[in-house]
Amino acid sequence: MTMSNTGNSDALGALKPSLPLLSILNMAVGFFGLQIGFALQNANGSRIFSSLGAEPDTLALFWLAGPVTGLIIQPIVGYFSDRTWTRFGRRRPYFLLGALLASFALIFMPNSPALWIAASSLWILDSALNISMEPFRAFVGDNLNTRQRTLGYAIQGFFIGAGGYVGSKLPEWATTVGASNTANGLAVPDSVKVAFLIGAGLLFLSVLWTIFTTNEYSSEELEIFEASETSALALARQADRFVPPARSFGIAAFGFGIVSALTFSLIAVGVAERQLAVFAVMVGILALLLGYNSLRLKSDRAPGMVGSLMDDLATMPVLMKRLALVQFCSWFAFFTLWVYLQPAVTSFHFGTSDPSAKAYGDGSLAVNNIFAVYSLVAWGFSLLIPLITRAIGLKLTYALALIVGGLSFIAIWKLEPSLFWVSAIGIGIVWACVLTLPYAILADALPAERMGTYMGIFNYFIVIPQLIVGTIMGTVLTKLLGGQSILTLVVGGSVMIFGAALLIFVPYEEVD
């Protein structure tokens, strides 16, 4: 089913109409369930792996599932969802597929009999969440006009905050109804198993709500809106793209190939840690893709999916390129938090790394409460973002949030557990803004026909910092930070503050 607000294709020049608040709410309900899935894995993934025998300095490797699957899946899903026009819609078929797979993975992950099976379940879970998440981002850009996009992404942030709170509190709520919060030997506590089971059901139902209560515009309607919609970046959006020559892609392929080969060489002689092999493989794959595109351009072949993605990557709008650096910094920080908050709090503040100890269980609940409070704050603060941005602008709001968030990361090092809520408030503020403002800024610079593709490519700068954290932070932790997990949060907070400074160079003009 498609929307039909334009009457017919003769209404050339019609502007995309504003949608009622209820319609925007229905579009975002699915994010409530998706974030329950993310929250459960973020707050409990390290606990599950530790309970099944993983060592602290290897945890980041297990968390590579998210960035690797995001790097591969989101651009591909974006590419195909841009070209998917069915009776069921353009983006909604991907919502359903992702929800089915994610629900299955949530049920299976905490019930895994071995560490490698739990890690495999995380890969399935992250793949599934990525299949749904990228089309949800493009969904807002498709359906809302320029004036409503900040509101649309803010409402997504509202449901993300709500889902994050529920997902983070589910293990604690499970303990209140009798589920055990500890387990003997290499086993996952019942409280975690019950939480994941309930989360799977909530995820699936919330995505179904969005599927059955929303409509999508047809390709013809979007073309009409694209031709007439105005914004401060309209000229940049409508300009013809200049694809770099084959030689440029070849040079880039050679450079990345050298980096990959050099990294493998350093691993082979024992200078670099083995986990850097994952980074080397990903860089090598990028070199091969760039090399392929160079050969394609030389032979003047049709681009296909790989060629189109490489061309789009090379022709990103200037705003997108610079905003991507800010995105890199904020997600570097958050991935560090998700991986290391559990061992940081339990070892530094509760004095144990033994998953079977009562103090470890108490520390784990403290970690869940940090996630819950910051998700709750993000839930409420998301509703204030449209008001704040109208008063001081998108960029300034974003910069201030990154500074507050970075300082809140660092503060966990010095605060007593009873005061963790102070840091959680600041983290919630920046989390709401990270989920809203980059996409509100970016959507104005993207053409409708490639909205999904570019949103998928923008996701590179979410997953690349996660890959870097996953491959080098273990080495940084043992070699530079003396094995003190708490100091990784200081590193992450500092990088986030640096991201605020980079916003100065993002050429965005507010739309009146």
Short mmCIF file of C-alpha atoms in Angstrom, two decimals, residues 270-484:
data_model
loop_
_atom_site.label_atom_id
_atom_site.label_comp_id
_atom_site.label_asym_id
_atom_site.label_seq_id
_atom_site.Cartn_x
_atom_site.Cartn_y
_atom_site.Cartn_z
CA GLY A 270 55.00 -11.01 16.37
CA VAL A 271 55.07 -7.20 16.51
CA ALA A 272 51.26 -6.82 16.28
CA GLU A 273 48.56 -8.73 18.14
CA ARG A 274 46.66 -11.48 16.29
CA GLN A 275 43.30 -9.74 16.66
CA LEU A 276 44.52 -7.12 14.18
CA ALA A 277 44.07 -9.80 11.52
CA VAL A 278 40.36 -8.93 11.43
CA PHE A 279 41.23 -5.32 10.65
CA ALA A 280 43.73 -6.44 7.99
CA VAL A 281 41.13 -8.67 6.33
CA MET A 282 38.55 -5.85 6.18
CA VAL A 283 41.09 -3.42 4.72
CA GLY A 284 42.10 -6.08 2.19
CA ILE A 285 38.48 -6.58 1.15
CA LEU A 286 38.10 -2.83 0.65
CA ALA A 287 41.24 -2.83 -1.52
CA LEU A 288 39.76 -5.61 -3.68
CA LEU A 289 36.46 -3.73 -4.08
CA LEU A 290 38.24 -0.52 -5.07
CA GLY A 291 40.41 -2.46 -7.50
CA TYR A 292 37.35 -4.07 -9.02
CA ASN A 293 35.74 -0.68 -9.53
CA SER A 294 38.89 0.65 -11.17
CA LEU A 295 38.82 -2.20 -13.69
CA ARG A 296 35.10 -1.72 -14.24
CA LEU A 297 35.51 1.96 -15.05
CA LYS A 298 38.37 1.21 -17.45
CA SER A 299 36.23 -1.27 -19.34
CA ASP A 300 33.17 1.01 -19.18
CA ARG A 301 30.95 -1.75 -17.78
CA ALA A 302 27.63 -1.12 -16.04
CA PRO A 303 28.20 -0.54 -12.31
CA GLY A 304 25.95 -3.16 -10.73
CA MET A 305 25.59 -3.26 -6.93
CA VAL A 306 29.31 -3.21 -6.05
CA GLY A 307 30.16 -0.56 -8.59
CA SER A 308 27.25 1.64 -7.52
CA LEU A 309 28.25 1.40 -3.86
CA MET A 310 31.87 2.26 -4.67
CA ASP A 311 30.78 5.21 -6.84
CA ASP A 312 28.42 6.46 -4.12
CA LEU A 313 31.17 6.11 -1.52
CA ALA A 314 33.49 8.24 -3.65
CA THR A 315 30.85 10.89 -4.40
CA MET A 316 29.46 11.51 -0.92
CA PRO A 317 28.39 15.15 -0.41
CA VAL A 318 30.99 17.25 1.43
CA LEU A 319 28.64 17.61 4.39
CA MET A 320 28.35 13.82 4.64
CA LYS A 321 32.13 13.34 4.53
CA ARG A 322 32.78 15.78 7.36
CA LEU A 323 29.81 14.67 9.42
CA ALA A 324 31.13 11.12 9.08
CA LEU A 325 34.22 12.08 11.11
CA VAL A 326 32.00 13.30 13.95
CA GLN A 327 30.00 10.09 13.68
CA PHE A 328 33.25 8.13 13.93
CA CYS A 329 34.19 9.80 17.23
CA SER A 330 30.81 9.37 18.91
CA TRP A 331 30.47 5.69 18.00
CA PHE A 332 34.08 4.95 18.96
CA ALA A 333 33.13 6.15 22.43
CA PHE A 334 29.85 4.26 22.67
CA PHE A 335 31.30 0.98 21.45
CA THR A 336 34.05 1.30 24.06
CA LEU A 337 31.34 1.81 26.68
CA TRP A 338 29.33 -1.22 25.57
CA VAL A 339 32.33 -3.55 25.52
CA TYR A 340 34.17 -2.41 28.65
CA LEU A 341 31.60 -0.95 31.05
CA GLN A 342 30.85 -4.41 32.49
CA PRO A 343 34.47 -5.41 33.31
CA ALA A 344 35.34 -1.80 34.23
CA VAL A 345 32.62 -1.50 36.87
CA THR A 346 32.89 -5.03 38.27
CA SER A 347 36.70 -5.03 38.54
CA PHE A 348 37.36 -1.40 39.53
CA HIS A 349 34.31 -0.53 41.64
CA PHE A 350 33.24 -3.98 42.91
CA GLY A 351 36.67 -5.60 43.12
CA THR A 352 36.07 -8.85 41.25
CA SER A 353 36.32 -10.41 37.79
CA ASP A 354 34.77 -13.72 38.85
CA PRO A 355 31.37 -14.16 37.12
CA SER A 356 30.23 -16.58 39.86
CA ALA A 357 30.84 -14.09 42.71
CA LYS A 358 27.96 -12.22 44.31
CA ALA A 359 29.86 -8.93 43.94
CA TYR A 360 30.09 -9.58 40.20
CA GLY A 361 26.32 -10.03 40.04
CA ASP A 362 25.83 -6.80 42.01
CA GLY A 363 28.19 -4.98 39.65
CA SER A 364 26.34 -6.39 36.66
CA LEU A 365 23.05 -4.98 37.96
CA ALA A 366 24.80 -1.61 38.46
CA VAL A 367 25.87 -1.76 34.81
CA ASN A 368 22.32 -2.58 33.74
CA ASN A 369 21.10 0.39 35.76
CA ILE A 370 23.53 2.71 33.96
CA PHE A 371 22.14 1.48 30.66
CA ALA A 372 18.59 1.78 31.95
CA VAL A 373 19.00 5.33 33.28
CA TYR A 374 20.75 6.64 30.20
CA SER A 375 18.10 5.02 28.01
CA LEU A 376 15.35 6.58 30.14
CA VAL A 377 17.00 10.00 29.91
CA ALA A 378 17.37 9.61 26.14
CA TRP A 379 13.69 8.67 25.99
CA GLY A 380 12.64 11.94 27.62
CA PHE A 381 15.35 14.18 26.17
CA SER A 382 14.46 13.14 22.61
CA LEU A 383 11.20 15.06 22.97
CA LEU A 384 13.15 18.22 23.84
CA ILE A 385 15.53 18.05 20.88
CA PRO A 386 13.19 19.73 18.35
CA LEU A 387 12.61 22.60 20.80
CA ILE A 388 16.32 23.01 21.61
CA THR A 389 17.43 22.86 17.98
CA ARG A 390 14.90 25.51 17.00
CA ALA A 391 16.37 27.77 19.68
CA ILE A 392 20.13 27.25 19.15
CA GLY A 393 20.45 25.14 15.99
CA LEU A 394 21.28 21.53 15.17
CA LYS A 395 25.07 21.87 15.15
CA LEU A 396 25.41 23.70 18.47
CA THR A 397 23.00 21.28 20.17
CA TYR A 398 25.01 18.36 18.82
CA ALA A 399 28.36 19.84 19.91
CA LEU A 400 27.21 20.60 23.45
CA ALA A 401 25.77 17.09 23.79
CA LEU A 402 29.06 15.50 22.71
CA ILE A 403 30.98 17.53 25.30
CA VAL A 404 28.53 16.61 28.07
CA GLY A 405 28.62 12.97 27.00
CA GLY A 406 32.41 12.78 26.86
CA LEU A 407 32.75 14.21 30.35
CA SER A 408 30.13 11.75 31.60
CA PHE A 409 32.10 8.80 30.22
CA ILE A 410 35.21 9.98 32.03
CA ALA A 411 33.31 10.62 35.28
CA ILE A 412 32.48 6.91 35.71
CA TRP A 413 36.15 6.47 36.62
CA LYS A 414 35.86 8.73 39.68
CA LEU A 415 32.24 8.41 40.79
CA GLU A 416 31.09 6.01 43.48
CA PRO A 417 28.51 3.44 42.29
CA SER A 418 25.78 5.31 44.19
CA LEU A 419 26.43 8.31 41.91
CA PHE A 420 26.58 6.48 38.59
CA TRP A 421 23.23 8.04 37.76
CA VAL A 422 24.99 11.39 37.28
CA SER A 423 27.07 10.00 34.43
CA ALA A 424 24.08 8.09 33.10
CA ILE A 425 22.14 11.33 32.68
CA GLY A 426 24.89 12.88 30.58
CA ILE A 427 25.28 9.71 28.53
CA GLY A 428 21.51 9.68 27.95
CA ILE A 429 21.60 13.25 26.63
CA VAL A 430 24.35 12.51 24.13
CA TRP A 431 22.77 9.18 23.16
CA ALA A 432 19.51 10.91 22.25
CA CYS A 433 21.41 13.45 20.14
CA VAL A 434 23.64 10.86 18.44
CA LEU A 435 20.51 8.94 17.39
CA THR A 436 18.77 12.04 16.07
CA LEU A 437 20.91 14.95 14.95
CA PRO A 438 23.36 13.35 12.48
CA TYR A 439 20.45 11.93 10.49
CA ALA A 440 18.44 15.17 10.62
CA ILE A 441 21.48 17.04 9.30
CA LEU A 442 22.32 14.40 6.71
CA ALA A 443 18.85 13.77 5.26
CA ASP A 444 18.67 17.28 3.77
CA ALA A 445 21.81 16.57 1.73
CA LEU A 446 20.68 13.25 0.21
CA PRO A 447 18.67 12.59 -2.96
CA ALA A 448 15.49 10.56 -2.42
CA GLU A 449 16.40 7.90 -4.99
CA ARG A 450 19.58 7.01 -3.08
CA MET A 451 18.45 7.76 0.47
CA GLY A 452 18.79 4.14 1.61
CA THR A 453 22.15 3.63 -0.08
CA TYR A 454 23.69 6.75 1.43
CA MET A 455 22.24 5.99 4.86
CA GLY A 456 23.86 2.56 4.58
CA ILE A 457 27.19 4.09 3.56
CA PHE A 458 26.94 6.57 6.44
CA ASN A 459 26.76 3.51 8.65
CA TYR A 460 30.38 2.76 7.66
CA PHE A 461 31.35 5.49 10.08
CA ILE A 462 29.46 3.77 12.85
CA VAL A 463 31.03 0.37 12.24
CA ILE A 464 34.60 1.37 11.32
CA PRO A 465 35.28 2.83 14.78
CA GLN A 466 33.76 -0.30 16.28
CA LEU A 467 36.14 -2.42 14.19
CA ILE A 468 39.05 -0.34 15.43
CA VAL A 469 37.94 -0.70 19.06
CA GLY A 470 37.40 -4.42 18.58
CA THR A 471 40.81 -5.03 17.03
CA ILE A 472 43.15 -2.69 18.91
CA MET A 473 41.53 -1.83 22.25
CA GLY A 474 42.49 -5.19 23.74
CA THR A 475 46.13 -4.39 22.97
CA VAL A 476 45.74 -0.83 24.26
CA LEU A 477 44.17 -2.22 27.44
CA THR A 478 47.01 -4.63 28.20
CA LYS A 479 50.01 -2.68 26.85
CA LEU A 480 49.15 0.96 27.58
CA LEU A 481 46.43 0.98 30.25
CA GLY A 482 47.90 -1.65 32.55
CA GLY A 483 44.89 -3.92 32.18
CA GLN A 484 42.60 -1.34 33.87
#
